Coordinates of C-alpha atoms in Angstrom, one line a residue:
Chain A
M1 CA 4.1 32.3 91.7
I2 CA 2.9 28.5 89.2
D3 CA -1.2 29.2 91.2
Q4 CA -1.2 32.7 89.9
F5 CA 0.7 32.2 86.5
V6 CA -2.1 29.2 85.7
L7 CA -4.6 31.4 86.6
V8 CA -3.8 34.5 83.9
Y9 CA -2.8 31.9 80.9
A10 CA -6.8 30.4 81.9
D11 CA -8.2 33.4 82.0
A12 CA -6.5 34.9 78.2
L13 CA -7.2 31.2 77.0
G14 CA -11.4 31.9 77.7
S15 CA -9.8 36.2 76.1
F16 CA -8.6 33.8 73.1
F17 CA -11.5 31.7 72.4
T18 CA -13.7 34.6 71.6
P19 CA -15.7 35.1 68.1
E20 CA -13.9 39.2 68.6
A21 CA -10.3 37.9 69.7
L22 CA -10.0 35.0 66.9
F23 CA -11.0 37.3 64.7
G24 CA -8.7 40.3 65.2
V25 CA -5.9 38.0 64.9
L26 CA -7.3 36.5 61.7
I27 CA -6.8 39.9 60.6
D28 CA -4.1 40.9 61.9
G29 CA -2.3 37.3 60.7
L30 CA -3.3 38.7 57.0
A31 CA -2.3 42.1 57.1
K32 CA 1.0 41.0 58.4
A33 CA 0.9 37.8 55.7
S34 CA 0.3 40.9 53.3
L35 CA 3.7 42.7 54.4
Y36 CA 5.5 39.5 54.0
V37 CA 4.0 38.9 50.4
M38 CA 4.8 42.3 49.5
I39 CA 8.6 42.0 50.9
A40 CA 9.5 39.0 50.1
S41 CA 7.7 38.4 46.5
G42 CA 11.0 40.3 44.6
L43 CA 13.2 38.7 46.8
T44 CA 11.6 35.4 45.3
L45 CA 11.5 35.9 42.1
V46 CA 15.4 36.8 41.7
F47 CA 16.5 33.7 43.6
G48 CA 13.9 31.7 42.1
L49 CA 14.2 32.7 38.1
M50 CA 18.2 33.5 38.3
G51 CA 19.4 31.9 40.8
V52 CA 20.6 35.7 42.8
L53 CA 20.9 35.9 46.9
N54 CA 20.5 39.4 46.7
F55 CA 20.8 40.3 50.1
A56 CA 20.6 44.4 49.3
H57 CA 16.8 43.4 49.1
G58 CA 16.1 44.8 52.5
S59 CA 17.9 48.5 51.5
L60 CA 16.5 49.1 49.3
T61 CA 12.9 48.3 50.4
M62 CA 14.5 50.5 52.7
F63 CA 15.2 53.3 49.8
G64 CA 11.8 53.0 48.8
A65 CA 10.5 54.2 52.4
Y66 CA 12.8 56.9 52.2
L67 CA 11.2 57.8 48.1
G68 CA 7.9 56.9 48.8
G69 CA 7.3 58.6 51.8
L70 CA 9.4 61.4 50.0
V71 CA 6.6 61.3 47.3
L72 CA 3.5 61.7 50.5
V73 CA 5.5 64.1 52.1
M74 CA 5.7 66.0 49.0
T75 CA 2.0 65.7 48.2
A76 CA 0.6 65.3 51.1
G77 CA 2.3 67.1 53.7
G78 CA 1.3 68.7 56.2
S79 CA -1.9 67.8 57.2
P80 CA -3.2 65.9 54.6
T81 CA -6.6 64.8 52.6
D82 CA -8.0 61.5 52.5
P83 CA -7.7 62.4 48.3
A84 CA -4.3 64.1 48.7
A85 CA -2.6 61.4 50.4
L86 CA -4.1 58.0 49.2
G87 CA -3.7 60.1 45.6
G88 CA 0.1 60.3 46.6
F89 CA 0.4 56.7 47.6
F90 CA -0.5 55.6 44.0
L91 CA 1.2 57.8 42.7
G92 CA 4.6 56.9 44.7
V93 CA 4.3 53.4 43.8
V94 CA 4.7 54.2 40.0
V95 CA 7.3 56.8 41.2
V96 CA 9.2 53.9 44.0
F97 CA 8.4 50.9 41.2
G98 CA 9.7 53.0 38.1
A99 CA 12.9 54.6 39.8
L100 CA 13.8 51.4 42.4
G101 CA 12.9 49.1 38.9
L102 CA 15.6 51.7 37.0
L103 CA 18.3 50.8 39.8
G104 CA 17.3 47.8 40.3
G105 CA 18.1 47.2 36.1
L106 CA 21.6 49.2 36.6
L107 CA 22.7 46.8 39.6
E108 CA 21.8 43.5 37.3
W109 CA 23.5 45.2 34.5
G110 CA 27.0 46.3 35.7
L111 CA 27.3 45.0 38.5
I112 CA 25.9 40.9 39.4
R113 CA 26.0 40.4 35.5
P114 CA 29.7 39.9 34.8
I115 CA 29.9 37.5 37.8
Y116 CA 27.0 35.3 36.9
D117 CA 29.8 32.6 36.2
R118 CA 31.1 32.7 39.4
P119 CA 30.5 30.8 42.1
P120 CA 27.1 31.4 44.4
L121 CA 29.7 33.5 46.7
Y122 CA 30.8 35.7 45.1
Q123 CA 26.8 37.4 44.1
I124 CA 26.4 36.6 48.2
L125 CA 29.5 39.1 49.1
L126 CA 28.7 41.5 46.1
T127 CA 25.1 42.3 46.7
F128 CA 25.9 42.1 50.9
G129 CA 28.5 44.9 50.1
L130 CA 26.1 47.0 48.2
A131 CA 23.5 47.5 50.7
L132 CA 26.1 48.3 53.3
I133 CA 27.2 51.1 50.6
L134 CA 22.8 52.1 50.3
D135 CA 22.4 51.8 54.0
E136 CA 25.6 54.0 54.9
I137 CA 23.8 56.6 51.8
A138 CA 20.8 56.6 53.3
R139 CA 22.3 57.4 56.1
I140 CA 24.2 60.9 55.4
V141 CA 21.7 62.0 52.6
V142 CA 18.4 62.2 55.4
M143 CA 21.0 62.8 58.7
F144 CA 21.8 66.0 55.8
Y145 CA 18.8 67.0 55.9
G146 CA 17.6 66.7 59.6
I147 CA 16.1 63.9 59.7
Q148 CA 16.9 61.0 62.0
P149 CA 18.1 57.8 59.8
I150 CA 17.5 54.8 63.0
S151 CA 14.1 55.8 64.6
S152 CA 11.4 56.0 61.8
W153 CA 10.4 59.2 59.8
Q154 CA 7.6 60.9 61.6
A155 CA 6.7 63.3 59.2
A156 CA 5.6 60.4 56.2
L157 CA 3.2 57.9 58.9
A158 CA 2.3 61.4 59.3
T159 CA 0.9 61.5 55.9
K160 CA -1.7 58.6 56.6
P161 CA -5.0 59.2 55.3
A162 CA -7.3 59.3 59.0
I163 CA -9.5 56.8 56.2
L164 CA -7.3 54.6 57.1
G165 CA -6.1 55.6 60.6
R166 CA -9.6 54.4 62.2
T167 CA -11.5 51.3 62.5
Y168 CA -14.1 49.6 60.7
D169 CA -16.8 47.5 62.4
L170 CA -16.1 44.4 60.7
G171 CA -18.3 41.0 61.7
P172 CA -17.3 40.6 65.7
T173 CA -14.6 43.1 66.0
S174 CA -13.3 46.9 64.7
V175 CA -10.3 46.4 62.1
P176 CA -7.9 49.2 62.0
G177 CA -8.2 50.7 58.0
L178 CA -5.1 49.9 57.7
D179 CA -4.5 46.4 57.3
L180 CA -8.1 46.3 55.6
F181 CA -5.9 48.7 52.9
Q182 CA -3.0 46.4 53.1
I183 CA -4.2 42.6 52.8
G184 CA -5.9 44.4 49.4
F185 CA -2.6 45.2 48.1
G186 CA -0.8 42.1 49.2
L187 CA -3.9 40.4 47.0
L188 CA -3.1 43.2 44.3
T189 CA 0.9 42.8 44.6
I190 CA 0.1 38.2 44.0
G191 CA -2.6 39.1 41.5
F192 CA 0.1 41.3 39.3
I193 CA 2.6 39.0 39.8
W194 CA 0.6 35.8 38.1
A195 CA -0.7 37.8 35.7
F196 CA 2.9 38.9 34.8
L197 CA 4.2 35.0 35.0
T198 CA 1.5 33.0 33.8
Q199 CA -0.5 35.6 31.1
T200 CA 2.1 36.9 29.3
R201 CA 4.6 36.4 26.3
Y202 CA 7.4 37.9 29.0
G203 CA 6.2 35.9 31.4
L204 CA 6.9 32.9 29.5
Y205 CA 10.3 33.3 28.8
V206 CA 10.8 34.4 31.9
R207 CA 9.5 31.3 33.8
A208 CA 11.0 29.4 29.9
G209 CA 14.4 31.2 30.6
S210 CA 14.9 30.3 34.6
Q211 CA 14.6 26.0 33.7
D212 CA 17.2 26.2 30.6
A213 CA 18.4 29.1 29.7
E214 CA 20.6 27.0 27.0
M215 CA 17.1 26.2 25.2
A216 CA 15.8 29.3 25.9
R217 CA 18.8 30.7 24.1
A218 CA 18.3 28.5 21.3
L219 CA 14.7 29.5 20.6
G220 CA 15.3 33.0 20.6
I221 CA 15.0 34.2 23.4
D222 CA 17.7 37.2 25.2
V223 CA 18.0 36.0 28.1
R224 CA 20.6 38.2 30.1
R225 CA 17.7 40.4 28.3
V226 CA 14.8 38.0 30.8
F227 CA 17.0 38.2 34.2
T228 CA 17.5 42.1 33.5
V229 CA 13.8 42.5 34.2
I230 CA 13.0 40.5 36.3
F231 CA 15.8 41.4 39.1
A232 CA 14.2 45.8 38.1
L233 CA 10.8 43.7 38.6
G234 CA 11.9 42.3 41.7
T235 CA 14.4 45.4 42.7
G236 CA 10.6 47.6 41.8
L237 CA 8.3 45.3 44.4
A238 CA 10.5 45.8 47.2
G239 CA 11.1 49.6 47.0
V240 CA 6.8 49.7 46.8
A241 CA 6.9 47.1 50.3
G242 CA 9.3 49.8 51.6
M243 CA 6.4 52.5 50.3
L244 CA 3.6 50.5 52.5
L245 CA 5.9 50.2 55.3
A246 CA 6.4 54.1 55.4
W247 CA 2.2 54.3 56.9
D248 CA 3.1 51.1 58.9
Q249 CA 3.8 52.9 63.0
S250 CA 5.6 49.5 63.8
W251 CA 7.8 50.0 60.4
G252 CA 8.3 53.2 59.3
A253 CA 10.8 54.7 57.0
S254 CA 14.3 54.3 58.7
V255 CA 17.5 52.8 57.7
P256 CA 17.7 49.9 60.2
L257 CA 14.7 49.0 58.2
A258 CA 17.1 47.4 55.9
A259 CA 18.0 45.1 58.4
E260 CA 14.6 44.3 59.4
T261 CA 12.5 43.7 56.5
L262 CA 15.5 41.2 55.0
L263 CA 15.2 39.0 57.8
P264 CA 11.6 38.5 57.8
A265 CA 11.9 38.0 53.9
F266 CA 14.4 35.8 53.5
V267 CA 12.3 33.8 56.9
V268 CA 9.6 33.9 53.7
V269 CA 11.3 32.7 51.0
I270 CA 13.5 30.0 52.5
I271 CA 10.1 28.5 54.5
G272 CA 8.1 28.7 51.6
G273 CA 10.5 26.5 49.6
L274 CA 13.7 28.7 48.2
G275 CA 12.5 30.6 44.7
T276 CA 8.8 28.9 44.3
V277 CA 6.2 32.6 44.0
R278 CA 3.3 30.5 45.4
G279 CA 5.7 29.3 48.5
T280 CA 6.7 32.5 49.3
V281 CA 2.6 33.2 49.7
V282 CA 1.9 29.8 51.4
A283 CA 4.7 30.7 54.1
S284 CA 4.3 34.6 54.2
V285 CA 0.5 33.4 55.7
L286 CA 2.1 31.4 57.6
V287 CA 4.2 33.4 59.1
G288 CA 1.6 35.9 59.3
M289 CA -0.6 33.8 61.0
V290 CA 1.4 33.2 63.5
D291 CA 3.0 36.2 64.2
A292 CA -0.7 37.1 64.5
M293 CA -0.8 34.7 67.2
T294 CA 2.4 34.7 69.3
T295 CA 1.5 38.9 69.1
W296 CA -2.2 38.9 71.0
W297 CA -1.1 36.4 73.6
F298 CA 2.9 38.2 74.6
N299 CA 0.4 41.4 74.6
E300 CA -2.4 39.9 76.4
A301 CA -1.7 37.5 78.1
I302 CA 2.3 37.4 79.1
T303 CA 3.6 41.2 78.6
F304 CA 7.1 40.1 76.4
T305 CA 6.8 41.4 73.0
G306 CA 10.4 40.2 72.2
L307 CA 8.6 36.7 72.3
P308 CA 6.6 37.8 68.6
E309 CA 10.4 38.1 66.8
M310 CA 11.4 35.0 68.1
F311 CA 8.8 33.1 67.2
L312 CA 8.9 33.9 63.5
F313 CA 13.5 31.7 63.9
L314 CA 11.3 28.8 65.9
I315 CA 9.0 27.7 62.7
L316 CA 11.6 28.8 60.2
V317 CA 13.5 25.6 62.3
I318 CA 11.7 23.9 62.9
V319 CA 10.4 23.7 58.7
L320 CA 14.3 23.0 58.0
A321 CA 14.0 20.3 60.3
I322 CA 10.7 18.3 59.4
K323 CA 11.3 19.7 55.4
P324 CA 15.4 20.9 54.0
Q325 CA 13.6 22.5 51.6
G326 CA 11.4 24.3 52.0
F327 CA 7.4 24.1 51.1
Y328 CA 7.8 23.7 48.2
G329 CA 11.3 23.7 47.6
I330 CA 13.5 23.2 43.9
S331 CA 16.3 20.9 43.8
E332 CA 17.7 23.8 41.3
V333 CA 17.0 27.4 40.9
G334 CA 18.1 29.9 38.3
G335 CA 18.9 29.3 34.8
H336 CA 22.0 31.9 33.0
Chain B
M1 CA 25.8 30.4 -2.9
S2 CA 24.9 27.9 -0.2
L3 CA 23.1 28.9 3.3
L4 CA 25.4 27.5 5.9
T5 CA 29.2 27.2 5.5
V6 CA 31.2 26.1 8.4
E7 CA 34.9 27.0 7.6
D8 CA 38.2 25.4 9.9
V9 CA 36.0 25.7 12.8
H10 CA 38.3 24.9 15.6
T11 CA 35.9 24.0 19.1
Y12 CA 37.7 23.0 22.4
Y13 CA 36.0 22.0 26.3
G14 CA 39.0 23.9 28.1
K15 CA 42.0 21.9 26.9
S16 CA 39.7 19.5 24.9
H17 CA 39.9 19.6 21.2
I18 CA 37.1 19.2 20.9
L19 CA 36.9 19.9 16.6
E20 CA 39.8 19.8 14.7
G21 CA 39.5 22.4 11.5
V22 CA 35.6 21.4 10.1
S23 CA 34.5 22.5 7.3
L24 CA 30.7 21.9 5.8
A25 CA 28.3 23.5 3.2
V26 CA 24.9 22.8 3.5
D27 CA 22.9 24.2 0.5
R28 CA 19.3 26.3 0.7
G29 CA 16.8 23.4 0.7
E30 CA 18.9 20.2 1.7
V31 CA 18.9 18.0 3.5
V32 CA 22.6 17.0 4.8
A33 CA 23.9 14.1 7.1
L34 CA 26.4 13.8 9.5
V35 CA 27.8 10.5 10.7
G36 CA 29.2 9.4 12.4
R37 CA 30.9 6.8 15.7
N38 CA 29.7 8.6 19.5
G39 CA 31.8 11.1 20.9
V40 CA 33.8 12.3 18.1
G41 CA 32.0 16.2 17.8
K42 CA 28.6 15.6 16.1
T43 CA 26.4 17.2 18.7
T44 CA 29.5 19.5 19.3
T45 CA 29.2 20.5 15.7
L46 CA 25.6 21.6 16.1
R47 CA 26.2 23.5 19.3
T48 CA 29.2 25.7 17.6
I49 CA 27.3 26.8 14.9
I50 CA 24.5 27.5 17.3
Q51 CA 27.1 29.3 19.4
L52 CA 26.8 27.3 22.3
S53 CA 29.7 26.1 22.5
P54 CA 31.5 29.6 20.1
P55 CA 34.7 28.1 17.7
R56 CA 38.1 28.8 19.5
S57 CA 38.7 29.4 15.1
G58 CA 36.6 29.7 12.2
R59 CA 34.1 30.8 10.8
V60 CA 29.7 30.0 10.5
T61 CA 27.8 31.8 8.4
F62 CA 24.6 31.6 7.4
D63 CA 22.6 33.4 4.3
G64 CA 25.9 35.1 4.0
R65 CA 26.2 36.9 7.4
D66 CA 28.9 36.0 10.1
L67 CA 27.4 34.2 13.0
T68 CA 31.0 33.7 15.1
G69 CA 30.9 35.7 18.7
L70 CA 27.4 36.6 17.5
D71 CA 25.0 35.7 20.8
T72 CA 22.4 32.2 20.7
H73 CA 19.4 34.5 21.0
A74 CA 20.8 36.4 18.1
V75 CA 21.1 33.2 16.2
A76 CA 18.3 31.1 16.7
Q77 CA 16.2 35.2 15.5
A78 CA 18.7 35.0 11.8
G79 CA 16.3 31.3 11.2
I80 CA 18.6 28.7 12.6
G81 CA 16.5 25.9 14.9
W82 CA 17.7 23.0 16.8
I83 CA 15.9 20.2 18.0
P84 CA 18.7 18.6 20.8
E85 CA 19.2 15.2 21.2
D86 CA 18.5 15.1 25.2
R87 CA 14.9 16.6 24.5
R88 CA 15.9 19.8 26.3
I89 CA 12.1 20.3 27.3
F90 CA 10.8 22.8 30.4
D91 CA 10.0 20.2 32.6
Q92 CA 7.5 23.1 34.3
L93 CA 5.9 24.5 31.3
T94 CA 2.5 22.5 29.6
V95 CA 2.8 21.2 26.4
E96 CA 1.2 23.5 25.1
E97 CA 3.3 26.5 26.8
N98 CA 6.7 24.6 24.8
L99 CA 5.1 25.2 21.9
R100 CA 4.3 28.7 23.1
V101 CA 7.3 29.6 23.8
A102 CA 8.9 28.8 20.1
L103 CA 7.0 30.9 18.1
P104 CA 8.0 33.4 17.1
P105 CA 5.9 37.1 17.9
S106 CA 5.2 37.7 14.4
T107 CA 3.2 33.5 14.4
T108 CA 0.0 33.7 15.7
I109 CA -0.5 31.9 18.9
A110 CA -3.7 29.3 17.2
D111 CA -2.0 29.3 13.8
G112 CA 1.5 27.9 15.2
L113 CA -0.2 25.2 17.7
S114 CA -2.1 23.9 14.8
V115 CA 0.5 23.4 13.1
A116 CA 1.9 21.2 15.8
Y117 CA -1.0 19.5 17.0
E118 CA -1.7 18.5 12.8
T119 CA 1.8 16.6 12.2
F120 CA 1.5 14.9 16.4
P121 CA -2.5 14.5 17.7
D122 CA -0.9 13.2 20.6
L123 CA 0.4 16.6 21.4
Q124 CA -3.3 18.3 22.0
E125 CA -4.9 15.3 24.2
H126 CA -1.7 16.6 26.8
Q127 CA -1.8 20.5 25.8
N128 CA -2.0 21.3 29.5
R129 CA 0.6 18.2 31.0
N130 CA 3.6 19.5 31.8
G131 CA 6.7 19.2 29.5
G132 CA 7.7 16.4 33.0
D133 CA 5.6 14.3 33.0
L134 CA 5.4 13.2 29.3
S135 CA 7.0 9.7 28.1
G136 CA 10.1 9.6 26.6
G137 CA 8.2 9.5 23.0
Q138 CA 6.2 12.4 23.7
Q139 CA 8.7 14.3 24.5
Q140 CA 10.5 14.0 21.6
M141 CA 7.6 14.4 19.4
L142 CA 7.5 17.4 21.1
A143 CA 10.5 18.6 20.7
V144 CA 10.7 18.0 17.1
A145 CA 7.3 19.6 16.8
R146 CA 8.3 22.4 19.1
G147 CA 11.7 23.0 16.3
L148 CA 8.9 22.8 13.6
I149 CA 7.0 25.8 14.2
G150 CA 9.9 28.0 14.7
D151 CA 9.4 29.3 11.1
N152 CA 13.6 28.6 10.8
E153 CA 15.3 28.4 7.5
L154 CA 17.7 25.9 8.8
L155 CA 17.3 22.8 11.5
L156 CA 19.7 21.4 13.2
I157 CA 17.9 17.6 14.1
D158 CA 20.8 15.6 16.7
E159 CA 20.1 12.1 17.4
P160 CA 16.0 12.5 16.9
S161 CA 15.7 8.5 16.8
E162 CA 17.6 8.1 20.1
G163 CA 16.3 5.6 22.5
L164 CA 12.2 5.7 21.3
A165 CA 10.2 2.9 20.3
P166 CA 10.0 2.1 16.4
L167 CA 6.3 3.3 16.5
I168 CA 7.7 6.5 17.7
V169 CA 10.8 6.4 15.0
K170 CA 8.2 5.3 12.5
R171 CA 6.1 8.8 13.7
V172 CA 9.2 11.3 14.0
S173 CA 10.3 10.4 10.9
K174 CA 7.4 11.5 9.1
A175 CA 7.0 14.8 10.9
L176 CA 10.8 15.2 9.7
A177 CA 10.2 14.2 6.7
R178 CA 7.8 16.8 6.1
A179 CA 10.1 19.2 7.7
A180 CA 12.4 18.1 5.0
K181 CA 10.5 18.8 2.7
E182 CA 9.5 22.8 4.0
S183 CA 13.1 23.8 4.8
T184 CA 16.4 22.6 4.7
V185 CA 17.9 20.5 7.4
L186 CA 21.7 19.3 9.2
L187 CA 20.2 16.4 10.4
V188 CA 22.5 13.9 13.2
E189 CA 21.9 10.7 13.6
Q190 CA 23.0 7.7 14.3
N191 CA 20.2 5.1 12.4
L192 CA 22.1 5.2 9.0
G193 CA 19.4 3.9 7.4
L194 CA 17.2 6.8 8.7
A195 CA 19.8 9.3 7.8
L196 CA 20.3 8.5 4.4
D197 CA 16.5 8.6 3.5
L198 CA 16.3 11.6 4.4
A199 CA 19.2 12.9 3.3
D200 CA 20.7 14.6 -0.2
R201 CA 24.2 14.6 0.8
F202 CA 26.3 13.7 4.0
Y203 CA 29.5 14.1 6.0
V204 CA 31.4 11.8 8.0
L205 CA 33.4 13.1 11.6
D206 CA 36.1 11.3 12.9
T207 CA 37.7 12.3 15.8
G208 CA 37.2 16.0 15.4
Q209 CA 37.7 16.5 11.6
I210 CA 35.7 15.8 8.0
V211 CA 37.2 12.6 7.1
D212 CA 34.6 11.9 4.1
S213 CA 31.3 13.2 2.3
G214 CA 29.3 12.9 -1.0
T215 CA 25.5 12.1 -2.5
T216 CA 23.1 9.4 -0.4
A217 CA 22.2 7.6 -3.4
G218 CA 22.5 4.8 -3.7
L219 CA 24.0 4.4 -0.8
S220 CA 23.2 1.7 1.6
A221 CA 22.9 1.6 5.8
D222 CA 25.9 -1.2 5.3
S223 CA 28.3 0.3 2.7
E224 CA 31.5 0.0 2.6
R225 CA 31.8 3.4 2.8
F226 CA 30.1 3.9 6.3
R227 CA 32.5 0.7 7.8
R228 CA 35.4 2.4 9.1
Y229 CA 33.9 5.3 10.7
V230 CA 30.0 4.8 11.5
L231 CA 30.0 1.1 11.8
A232 CA 32.6 0.0 13.6

């Protein structure tokens, strides 16, 4: 028995250290990292700059997946052509970002702003309750339209353009088109956040307000409005992340997507250090790579498909044991 | 009409009654010093004016406009700048970013920065360093520069010389003298000599009440008038 295990393991080890496998794992890891960045960046912005731990973040991602899926089905449903599907995707990104951003802004203004001065437990309970309500609304609406809420929305998945469905020869291996698209979109998102925070006057106000809200107000900055904008940006990004997942076979638009994305988002944000965008990017790459590696091992060598997810939490435990504040954690976040 | 008027202001921190009916006025172009021992409410008076610690009763008017109850950012936008005693530099922003954040949208970045760097050339040398990495003296220069470039009609300056080496105090004083020529100033300062050098008039605050006021002409730091409430 043990001999057989050693043989299988040695054989897999040989297969893993080939250029094809290593390159494949690298691309898969980067694609997963991009998804994690997309999912977690809104959460980290809202926590890092406002000190609000938004437990409804996953539900907003799920809303984005359904709303984006709806735009895709309406623009490219039936037999999608590549231009129609890609056009529908980018139109969906604008619609989802706008709609979820507006929803986020209203939530911050109407529900979260009045409890800034209360202990963090109030925000946790409020956003957790909000998540339950959003999930239930989504369940009722999709069931009303005859869509199965607990499995991926097939009509949205079917709008994936052929250009992303095929594989491309890249280096020593073939790479799925969707992986490349996700990597590109993740890089674009990081660039967008970086440019907003460091290259715009409003980004400067955001960074100042998150460090010392009182001083920022004394310099004439309307910190409350800044926080509303940040919350809107965070929820908009959550929605766009959901839209990106609507085409991914292993995720897809479904009500459980809310919890499925919230957990890895928290893992990434905690490993990176609560509230730092740089930490979130680094943690996403680490988690994405480990996820890709363990997925390869537990698919190719030892068939046990549930284990890669366990490794995600194992990384969390190890990082917290060695560096409790995460990679780039700061002792205090949020400026209100 | 005075540029700033504080009328019978009562401010509390929780149940503690800090300002017990403070009234004062600052005319346009004046430098007024607010002096008194530690803990008598000088900083609270400045915080009350900019509505960071809003009064429970009384009124603050600026250029005829009632500021009471406004949000602090609106008070700042009305033309009141604040240089706090603990500097309050944004540690994780660079020197240049700390200055840019204080610039009103109507001022070009180049113009605003040139005023700051002309006043304190040291800051230009460190423009790309984070505020948190500067020495205490450099941070104070940055705090003063940030107040100066804000295009404010009234500057509230809180203990600008506190904890600084004599050489830095000299440079900060020079910048404050320049600010005094260009705008109206309400100055809180423990260093009586510096306060009297800069100010046209003074108020003495003791346990939340104004107990004396007058012009600074002919007064020295060891004057009998300051002996009881300031020097004791």
